[in-house]
PDB file of C-alpha atoms in Angstrom:
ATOM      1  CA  UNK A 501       0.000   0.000   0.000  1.00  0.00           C
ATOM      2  CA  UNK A 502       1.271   3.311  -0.896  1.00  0.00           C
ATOM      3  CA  UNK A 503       2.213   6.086   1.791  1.00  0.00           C
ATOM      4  CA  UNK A 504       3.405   9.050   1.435  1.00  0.00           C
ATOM      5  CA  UNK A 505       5.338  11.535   4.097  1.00  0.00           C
ATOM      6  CA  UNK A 506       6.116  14.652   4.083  1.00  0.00           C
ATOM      7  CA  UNK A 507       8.575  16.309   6.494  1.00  0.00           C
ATOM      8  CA  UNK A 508       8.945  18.467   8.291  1.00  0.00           C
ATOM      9  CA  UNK A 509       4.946  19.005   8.927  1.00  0.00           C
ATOM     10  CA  UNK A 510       5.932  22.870   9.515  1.00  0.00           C
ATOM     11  CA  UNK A 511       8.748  25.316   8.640  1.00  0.00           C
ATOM     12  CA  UNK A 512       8.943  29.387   9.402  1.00  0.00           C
ATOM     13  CA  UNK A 513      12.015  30.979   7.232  1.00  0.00           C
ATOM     14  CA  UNK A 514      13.015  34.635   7.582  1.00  0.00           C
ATOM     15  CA  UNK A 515      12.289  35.564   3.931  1.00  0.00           C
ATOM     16  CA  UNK A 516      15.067  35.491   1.208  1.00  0.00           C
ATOM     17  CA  UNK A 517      16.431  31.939   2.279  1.00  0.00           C
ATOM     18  CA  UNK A 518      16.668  29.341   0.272  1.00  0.00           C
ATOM     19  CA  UNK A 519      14.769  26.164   1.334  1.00  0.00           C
ATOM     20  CA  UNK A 520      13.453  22.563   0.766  1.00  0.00           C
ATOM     21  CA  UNK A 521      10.544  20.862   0.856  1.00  0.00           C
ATOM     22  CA  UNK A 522      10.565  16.821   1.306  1.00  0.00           C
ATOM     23  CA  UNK A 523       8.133  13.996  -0.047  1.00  0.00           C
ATOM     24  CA  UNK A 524       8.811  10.598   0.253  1.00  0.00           C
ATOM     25  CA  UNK A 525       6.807   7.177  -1.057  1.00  0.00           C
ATOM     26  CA  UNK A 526       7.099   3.995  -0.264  1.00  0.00           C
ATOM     27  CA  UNK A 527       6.136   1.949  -3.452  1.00  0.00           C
ATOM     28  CA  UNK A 528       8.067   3.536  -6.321  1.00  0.00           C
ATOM     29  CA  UNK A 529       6.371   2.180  -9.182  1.00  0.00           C
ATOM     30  CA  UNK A 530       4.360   5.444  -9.590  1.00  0.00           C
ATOM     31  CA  UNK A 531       3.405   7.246 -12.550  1.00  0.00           C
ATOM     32  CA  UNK A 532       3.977  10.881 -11.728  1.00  0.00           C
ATOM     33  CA  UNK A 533       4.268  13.152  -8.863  1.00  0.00           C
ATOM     34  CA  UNK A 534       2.572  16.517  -8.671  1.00  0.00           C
ATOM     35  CA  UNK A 535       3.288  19.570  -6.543  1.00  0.00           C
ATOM     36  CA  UNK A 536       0.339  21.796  -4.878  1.00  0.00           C
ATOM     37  CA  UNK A 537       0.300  24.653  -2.999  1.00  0.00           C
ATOM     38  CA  UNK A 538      -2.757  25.226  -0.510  1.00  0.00           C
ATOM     39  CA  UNK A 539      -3.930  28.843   0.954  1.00  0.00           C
ATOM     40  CA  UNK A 540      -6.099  28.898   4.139  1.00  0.00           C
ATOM     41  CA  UNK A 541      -9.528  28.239   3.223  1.00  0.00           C
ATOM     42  CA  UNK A 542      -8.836  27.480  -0.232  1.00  0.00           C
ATOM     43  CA  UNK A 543      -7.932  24.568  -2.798  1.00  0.00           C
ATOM     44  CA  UNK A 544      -5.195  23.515  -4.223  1.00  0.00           C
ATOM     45  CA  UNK A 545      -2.803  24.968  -6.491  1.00  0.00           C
ATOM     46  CA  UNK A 546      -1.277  22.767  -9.007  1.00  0.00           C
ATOM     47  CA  UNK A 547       2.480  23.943  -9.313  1.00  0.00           C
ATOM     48  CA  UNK A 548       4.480  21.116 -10.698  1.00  0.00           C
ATOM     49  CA  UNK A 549       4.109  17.473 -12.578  1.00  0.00           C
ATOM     50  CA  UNK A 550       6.780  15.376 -12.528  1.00  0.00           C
ATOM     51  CA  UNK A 551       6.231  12.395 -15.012  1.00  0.00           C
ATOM     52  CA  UNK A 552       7.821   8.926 -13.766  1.00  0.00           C
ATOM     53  CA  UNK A 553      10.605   9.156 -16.890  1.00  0.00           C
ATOM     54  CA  UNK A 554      12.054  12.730 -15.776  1.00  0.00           C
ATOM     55  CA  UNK A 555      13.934  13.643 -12.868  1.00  0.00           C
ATOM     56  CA  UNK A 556      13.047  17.322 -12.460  1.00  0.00           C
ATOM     57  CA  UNK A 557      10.863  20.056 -12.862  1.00  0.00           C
ATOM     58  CA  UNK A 558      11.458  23.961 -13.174  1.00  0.00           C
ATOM     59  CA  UNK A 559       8.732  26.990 -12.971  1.00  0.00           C
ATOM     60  CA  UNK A 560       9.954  29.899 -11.861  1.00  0.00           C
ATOM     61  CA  UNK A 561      11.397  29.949  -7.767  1.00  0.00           C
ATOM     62  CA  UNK A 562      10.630  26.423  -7.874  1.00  0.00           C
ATOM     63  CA  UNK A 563      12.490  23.525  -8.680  1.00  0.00           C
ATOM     64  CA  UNK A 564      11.477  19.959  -8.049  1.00  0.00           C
ATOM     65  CA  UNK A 565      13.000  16.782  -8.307  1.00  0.00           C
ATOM     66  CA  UNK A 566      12.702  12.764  -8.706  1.00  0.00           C
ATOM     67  CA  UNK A 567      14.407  10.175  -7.598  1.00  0.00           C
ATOM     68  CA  UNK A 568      11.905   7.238  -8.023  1.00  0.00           C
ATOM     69  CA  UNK A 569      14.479   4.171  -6.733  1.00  0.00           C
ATOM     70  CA  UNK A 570      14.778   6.379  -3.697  1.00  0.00           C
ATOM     71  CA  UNK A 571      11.334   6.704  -3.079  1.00  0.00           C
ATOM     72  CA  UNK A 572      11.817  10.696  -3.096  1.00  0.00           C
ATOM     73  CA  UNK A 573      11.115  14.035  -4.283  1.00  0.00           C
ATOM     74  CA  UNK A 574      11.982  17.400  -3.432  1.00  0.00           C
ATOM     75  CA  UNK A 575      10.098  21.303  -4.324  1.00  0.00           C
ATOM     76  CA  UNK A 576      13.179  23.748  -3.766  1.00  0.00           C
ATOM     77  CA  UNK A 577      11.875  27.589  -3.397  1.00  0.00           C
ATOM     78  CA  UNK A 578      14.653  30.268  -4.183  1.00  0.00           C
ATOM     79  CA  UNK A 579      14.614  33.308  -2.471  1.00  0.00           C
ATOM     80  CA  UNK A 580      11.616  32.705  -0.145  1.00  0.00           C
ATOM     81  CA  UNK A 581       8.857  35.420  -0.017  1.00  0.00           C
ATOM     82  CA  UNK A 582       6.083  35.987   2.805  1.00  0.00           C
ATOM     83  CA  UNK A 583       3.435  35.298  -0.326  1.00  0.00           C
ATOM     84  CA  UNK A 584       5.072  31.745  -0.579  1.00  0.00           C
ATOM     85  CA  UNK A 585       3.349  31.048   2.556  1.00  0.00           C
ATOM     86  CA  UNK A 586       0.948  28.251   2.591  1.00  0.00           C
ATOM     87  CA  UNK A 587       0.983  24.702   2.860  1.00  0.00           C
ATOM     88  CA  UNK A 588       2.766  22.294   0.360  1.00  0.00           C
ATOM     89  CA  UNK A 589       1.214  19.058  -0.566  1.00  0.00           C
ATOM     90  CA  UNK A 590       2.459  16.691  -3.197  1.00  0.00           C
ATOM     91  CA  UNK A 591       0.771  13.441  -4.706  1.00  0.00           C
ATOM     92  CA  UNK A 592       1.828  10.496  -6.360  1.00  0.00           C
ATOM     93  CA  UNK A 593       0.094   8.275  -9.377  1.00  0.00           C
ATOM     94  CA  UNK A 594       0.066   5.046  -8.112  1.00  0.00           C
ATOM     95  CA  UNK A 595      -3.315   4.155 -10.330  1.00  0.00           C
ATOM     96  CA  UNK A 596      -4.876   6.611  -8.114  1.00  0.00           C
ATOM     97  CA  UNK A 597      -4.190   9.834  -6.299  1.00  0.00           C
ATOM     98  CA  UNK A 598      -2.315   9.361  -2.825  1.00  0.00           C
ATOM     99  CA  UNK A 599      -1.451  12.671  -0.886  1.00  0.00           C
ATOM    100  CA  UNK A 600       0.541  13.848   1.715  1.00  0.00           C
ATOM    101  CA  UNK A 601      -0.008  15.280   4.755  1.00  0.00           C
ATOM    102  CA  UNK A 602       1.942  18.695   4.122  1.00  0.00           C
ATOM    103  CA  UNK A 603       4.525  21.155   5.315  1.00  0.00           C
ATOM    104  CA  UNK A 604       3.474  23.923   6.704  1.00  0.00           C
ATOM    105  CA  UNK A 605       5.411  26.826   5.397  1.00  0.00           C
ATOM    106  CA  UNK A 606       5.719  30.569   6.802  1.00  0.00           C
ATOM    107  CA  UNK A 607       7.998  32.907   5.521  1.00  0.00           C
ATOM    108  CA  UNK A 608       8.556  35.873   8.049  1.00  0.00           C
ATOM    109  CA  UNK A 609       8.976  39.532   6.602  1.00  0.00           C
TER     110      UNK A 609
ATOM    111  CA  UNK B 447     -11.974  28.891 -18.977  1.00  0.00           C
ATOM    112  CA  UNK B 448     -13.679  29.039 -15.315  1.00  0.00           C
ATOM    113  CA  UNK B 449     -11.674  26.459 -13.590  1.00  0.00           C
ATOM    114  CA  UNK B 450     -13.900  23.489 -11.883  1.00  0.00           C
ATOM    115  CA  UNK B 451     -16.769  24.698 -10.128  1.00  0.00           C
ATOM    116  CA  UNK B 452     -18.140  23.206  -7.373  1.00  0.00           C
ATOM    117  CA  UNK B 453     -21.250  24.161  -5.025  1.00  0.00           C
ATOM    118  CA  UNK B 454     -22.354  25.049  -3.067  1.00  0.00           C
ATOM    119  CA  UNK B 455     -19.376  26.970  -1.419  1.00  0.00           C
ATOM    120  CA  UNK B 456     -21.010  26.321   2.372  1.00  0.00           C
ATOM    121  CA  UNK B 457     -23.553  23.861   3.392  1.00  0.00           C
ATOM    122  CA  UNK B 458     -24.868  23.167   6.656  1.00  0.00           C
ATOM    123  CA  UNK B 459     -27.349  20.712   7.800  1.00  0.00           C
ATOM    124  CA  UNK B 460     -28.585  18.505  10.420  1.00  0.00           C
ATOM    125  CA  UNK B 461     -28.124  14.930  11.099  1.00  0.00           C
ATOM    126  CA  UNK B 462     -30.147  13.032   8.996  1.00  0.00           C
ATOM    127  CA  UNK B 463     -30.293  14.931   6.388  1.00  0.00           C
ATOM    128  CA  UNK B 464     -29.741  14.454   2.259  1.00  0.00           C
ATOM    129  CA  UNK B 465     -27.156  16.501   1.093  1.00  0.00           C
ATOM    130  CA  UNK B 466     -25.928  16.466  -2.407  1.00  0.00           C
ATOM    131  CA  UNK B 467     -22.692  18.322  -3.673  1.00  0.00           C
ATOM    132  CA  UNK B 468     -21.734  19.455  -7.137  1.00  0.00           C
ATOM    133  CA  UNK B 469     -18.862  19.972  -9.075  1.00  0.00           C
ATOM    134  CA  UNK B 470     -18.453  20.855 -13.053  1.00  0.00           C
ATOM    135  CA  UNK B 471     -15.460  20.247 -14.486  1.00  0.00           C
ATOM    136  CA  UNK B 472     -12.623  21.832 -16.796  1.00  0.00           C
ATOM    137  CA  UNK B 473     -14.276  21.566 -20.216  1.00  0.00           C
ATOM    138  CA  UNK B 474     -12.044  18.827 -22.455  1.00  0.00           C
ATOM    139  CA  UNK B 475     -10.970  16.774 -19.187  1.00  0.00           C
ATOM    140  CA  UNK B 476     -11.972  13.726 -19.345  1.00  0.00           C
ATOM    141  CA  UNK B 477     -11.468  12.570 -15.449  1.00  0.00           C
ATOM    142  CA  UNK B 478     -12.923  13.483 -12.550  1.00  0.00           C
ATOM    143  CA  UNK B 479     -12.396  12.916  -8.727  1.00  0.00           C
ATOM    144  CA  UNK B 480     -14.112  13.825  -5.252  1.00  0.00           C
ATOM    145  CA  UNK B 481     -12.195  13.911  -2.346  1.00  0.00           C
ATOM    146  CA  UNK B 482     -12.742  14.838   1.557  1.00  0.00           C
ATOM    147  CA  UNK B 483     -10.148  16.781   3.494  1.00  0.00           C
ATOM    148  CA  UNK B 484     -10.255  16.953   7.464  1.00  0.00           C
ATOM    149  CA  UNK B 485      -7.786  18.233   9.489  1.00  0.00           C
ATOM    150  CA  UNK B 486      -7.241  14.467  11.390  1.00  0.00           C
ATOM    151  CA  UNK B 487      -6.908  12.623   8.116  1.00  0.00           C
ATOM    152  CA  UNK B 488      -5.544  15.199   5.717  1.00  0.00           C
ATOM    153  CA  UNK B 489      -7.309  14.583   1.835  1.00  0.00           C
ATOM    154  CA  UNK B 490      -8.319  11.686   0.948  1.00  0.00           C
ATOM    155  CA  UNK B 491      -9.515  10.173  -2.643  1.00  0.00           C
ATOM    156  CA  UNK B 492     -13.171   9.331  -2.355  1.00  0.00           C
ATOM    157  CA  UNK B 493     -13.694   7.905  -6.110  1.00  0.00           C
ATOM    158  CA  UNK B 494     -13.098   8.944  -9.644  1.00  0.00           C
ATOM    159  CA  UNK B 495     -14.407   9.115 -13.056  1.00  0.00           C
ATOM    160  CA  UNK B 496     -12.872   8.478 -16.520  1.00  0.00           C
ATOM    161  CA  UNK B 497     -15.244   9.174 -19.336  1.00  0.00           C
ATOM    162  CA  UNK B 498     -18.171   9.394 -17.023  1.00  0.00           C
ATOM    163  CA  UNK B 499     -17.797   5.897 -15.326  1.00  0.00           C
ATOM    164  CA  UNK B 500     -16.461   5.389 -11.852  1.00  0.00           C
ATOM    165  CA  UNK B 501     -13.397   3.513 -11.895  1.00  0.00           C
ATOM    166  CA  UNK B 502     -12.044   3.502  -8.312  1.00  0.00           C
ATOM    167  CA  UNK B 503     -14.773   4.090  -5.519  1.00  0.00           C
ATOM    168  CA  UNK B 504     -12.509   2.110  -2.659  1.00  0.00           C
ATOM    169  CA  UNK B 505     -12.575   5.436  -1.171  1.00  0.00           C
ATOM    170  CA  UNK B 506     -15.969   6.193  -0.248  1.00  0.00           C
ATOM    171  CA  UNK B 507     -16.390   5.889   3.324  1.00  0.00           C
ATOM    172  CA  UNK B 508     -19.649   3.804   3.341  1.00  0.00           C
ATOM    173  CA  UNK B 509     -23.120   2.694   1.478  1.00  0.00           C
ATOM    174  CA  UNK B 510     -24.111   6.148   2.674  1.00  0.00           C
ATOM    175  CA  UNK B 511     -22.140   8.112   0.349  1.00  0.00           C
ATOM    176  CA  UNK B 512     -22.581   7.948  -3.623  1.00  0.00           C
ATOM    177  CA  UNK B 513     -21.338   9.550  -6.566  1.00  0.00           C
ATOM    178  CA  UNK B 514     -22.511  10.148 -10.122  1.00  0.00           C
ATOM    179  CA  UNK B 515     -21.270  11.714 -12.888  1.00  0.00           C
ATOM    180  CA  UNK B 516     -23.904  11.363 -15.579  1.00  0.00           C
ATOM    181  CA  UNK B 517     -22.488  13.451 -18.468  1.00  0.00           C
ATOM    182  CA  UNK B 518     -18.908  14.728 -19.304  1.00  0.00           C
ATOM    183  CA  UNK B 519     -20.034  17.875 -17.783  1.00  0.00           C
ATOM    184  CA  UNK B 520     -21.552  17.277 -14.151  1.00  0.00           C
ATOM    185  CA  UNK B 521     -21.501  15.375 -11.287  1.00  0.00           C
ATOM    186  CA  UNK B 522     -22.829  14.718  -8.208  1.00  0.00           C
ATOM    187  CA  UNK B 523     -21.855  13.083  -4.196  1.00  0.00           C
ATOM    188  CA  UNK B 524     -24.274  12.849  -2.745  1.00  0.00           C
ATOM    189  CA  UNK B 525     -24.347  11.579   1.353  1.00  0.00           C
ATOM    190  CA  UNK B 526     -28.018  10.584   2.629  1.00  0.00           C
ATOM    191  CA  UNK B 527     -28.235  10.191   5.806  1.00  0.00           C
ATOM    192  CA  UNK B 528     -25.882  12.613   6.640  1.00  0.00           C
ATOM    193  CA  UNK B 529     -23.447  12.111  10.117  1.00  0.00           C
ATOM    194  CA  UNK B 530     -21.854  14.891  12.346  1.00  0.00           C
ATOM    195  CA  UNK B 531     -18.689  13.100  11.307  1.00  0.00           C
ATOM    196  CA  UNK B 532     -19.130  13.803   7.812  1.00  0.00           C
ATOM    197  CA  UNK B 533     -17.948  17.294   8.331  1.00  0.00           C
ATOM    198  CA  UNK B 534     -14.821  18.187   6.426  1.00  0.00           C
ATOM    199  CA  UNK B 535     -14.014  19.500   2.889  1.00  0.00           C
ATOM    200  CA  UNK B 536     -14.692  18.222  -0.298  1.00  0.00           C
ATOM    201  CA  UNK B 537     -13.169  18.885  -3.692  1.00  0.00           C
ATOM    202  CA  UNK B 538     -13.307  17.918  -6.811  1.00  0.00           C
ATOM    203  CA  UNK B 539     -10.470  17.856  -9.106  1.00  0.00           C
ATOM    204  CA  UNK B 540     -10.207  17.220 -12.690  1.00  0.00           C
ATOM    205  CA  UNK B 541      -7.453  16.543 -15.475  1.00  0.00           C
ATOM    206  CA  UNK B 542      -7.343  15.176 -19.188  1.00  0.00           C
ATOM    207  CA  UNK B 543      -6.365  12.111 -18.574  1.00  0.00           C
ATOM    208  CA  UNK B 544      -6.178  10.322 -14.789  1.00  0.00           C
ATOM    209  CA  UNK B 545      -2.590   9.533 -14.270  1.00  0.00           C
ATOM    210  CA  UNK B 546      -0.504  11.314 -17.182  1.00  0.00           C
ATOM    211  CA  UNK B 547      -1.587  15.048 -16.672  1.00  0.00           C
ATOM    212  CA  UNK B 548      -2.157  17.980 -13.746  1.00  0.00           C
ATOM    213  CA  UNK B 549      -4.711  18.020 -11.472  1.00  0.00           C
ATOM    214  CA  UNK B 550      -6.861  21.103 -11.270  1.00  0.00           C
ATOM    215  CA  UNK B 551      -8.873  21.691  -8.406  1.00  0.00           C
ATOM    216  CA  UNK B 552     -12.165  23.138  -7.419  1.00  0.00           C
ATOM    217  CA  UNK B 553     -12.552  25.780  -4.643  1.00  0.00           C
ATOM    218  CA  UNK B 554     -14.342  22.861  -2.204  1.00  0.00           C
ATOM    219  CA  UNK B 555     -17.510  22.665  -0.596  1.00  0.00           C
ATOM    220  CA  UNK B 556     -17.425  22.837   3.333  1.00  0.00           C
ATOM    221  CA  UNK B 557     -19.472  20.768   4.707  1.00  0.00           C
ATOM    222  CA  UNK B 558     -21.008  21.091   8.349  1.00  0.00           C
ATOM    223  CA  UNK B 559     -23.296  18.436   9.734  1.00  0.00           C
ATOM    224  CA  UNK B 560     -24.843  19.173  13.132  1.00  0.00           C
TER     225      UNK B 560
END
């Protein structure tokens, strides 16, 4: 059974650093792995698809990376801002959708 | 294009009670899913849709929960009778193709059952 962890569950960066996000899975036959981004109250934000074959991902600040015989991914955000604040999910394709359980990110002014 | 639309935005209701959610998807996208977010549990897939018939319903919590999609265009979850612990969010999400493309989400219905 797939499961999916994502740590830490909550971060707070003073704003300009560099940082990392973390997803791991345990069953890496999956099919893709997709990056959201979640505001309070709202839904989700797609910001990245990884497809099984590639190994990373680039839009913008944001970089993210797969390493499927690792069971890992990462979503690295350059130069933090205080509107990158919100919580990060990701999701793997393993014939259906399996999500994390987020981190938690606040970037301080 | 108008993104997926769901609705209502709020419901609340009493034990018991029928409610029925609805979501529209991204016109062209050919799957469709419902799921429930809670804070204990995080999101969850409930079931989805490709090309209007449910493929993966292992999801959905219980016999008291159902979902529909009865065109390319619209469907429904509906939960009759309604529990207190039913409360959460629920989106729907849709994408070309389940599996080889994004995700694109709805803004969620909240759901309150008292």
């Amino acid at each position: 059974k797939q499961e999916v962890t994502q740590i830490p569950a909550a971060l707070s960066v003073p704003e300009g650093e560099n940082l990392v996000l973390n997803c791991s899975f345990t069953d890496s036959a999956i099919y893709n792995l997709q990056w959201f981004r979640q505001d309070p109250g709202k839904g989700l934000t797609s910001l990245l698809l990884i497809q099984s074959s590639q190994r990373e991902q680039t839009s913008g600040r944001l970089n993210a990376s797969l390493d499927k015989s690792s069971g890992r991914s990462t979503l690295y955000i350059a130069a933090s801002q205080p509107g990158d604040s919100a919580t990060y999910l990701c999701a793997v394709w393993s014939y259906k959708y399996i999500f994390g359980t987020g981190t938690r990110l606040k970037v301080l002014a | 294009d108008a993104g997926v639309i769901q609705s209502p935005r709020h419901e609340v209701t009493e034990m018991g009670q029928e409610v029925t959610l609805r979501c529209k998807p991204i016109s062209g996208h050919n799957s469709l899913f419902w799921y429930r977010q809670t804070m204990m549990r995080g999101l969850e897939l409930l079931i989805y849709f490709n090309n209007n018939v449910p493929i993966d319903d292992s999801g959905m919590p219980e016999d008291r929960f159902s979902a529909k999609m009865p065109n390319a265009s619209f469907s429904t979850l509906k939960i009759q009778p309604s529990e207190p612990r039913d409360s959460a969010v629920y989106f729907c999400a849709s994408t070309v193709l389940a599996g080889d493309n994004e995700q694109f989400f709805g803004p969620g219905t909240r759901l309150t059952v008292l």
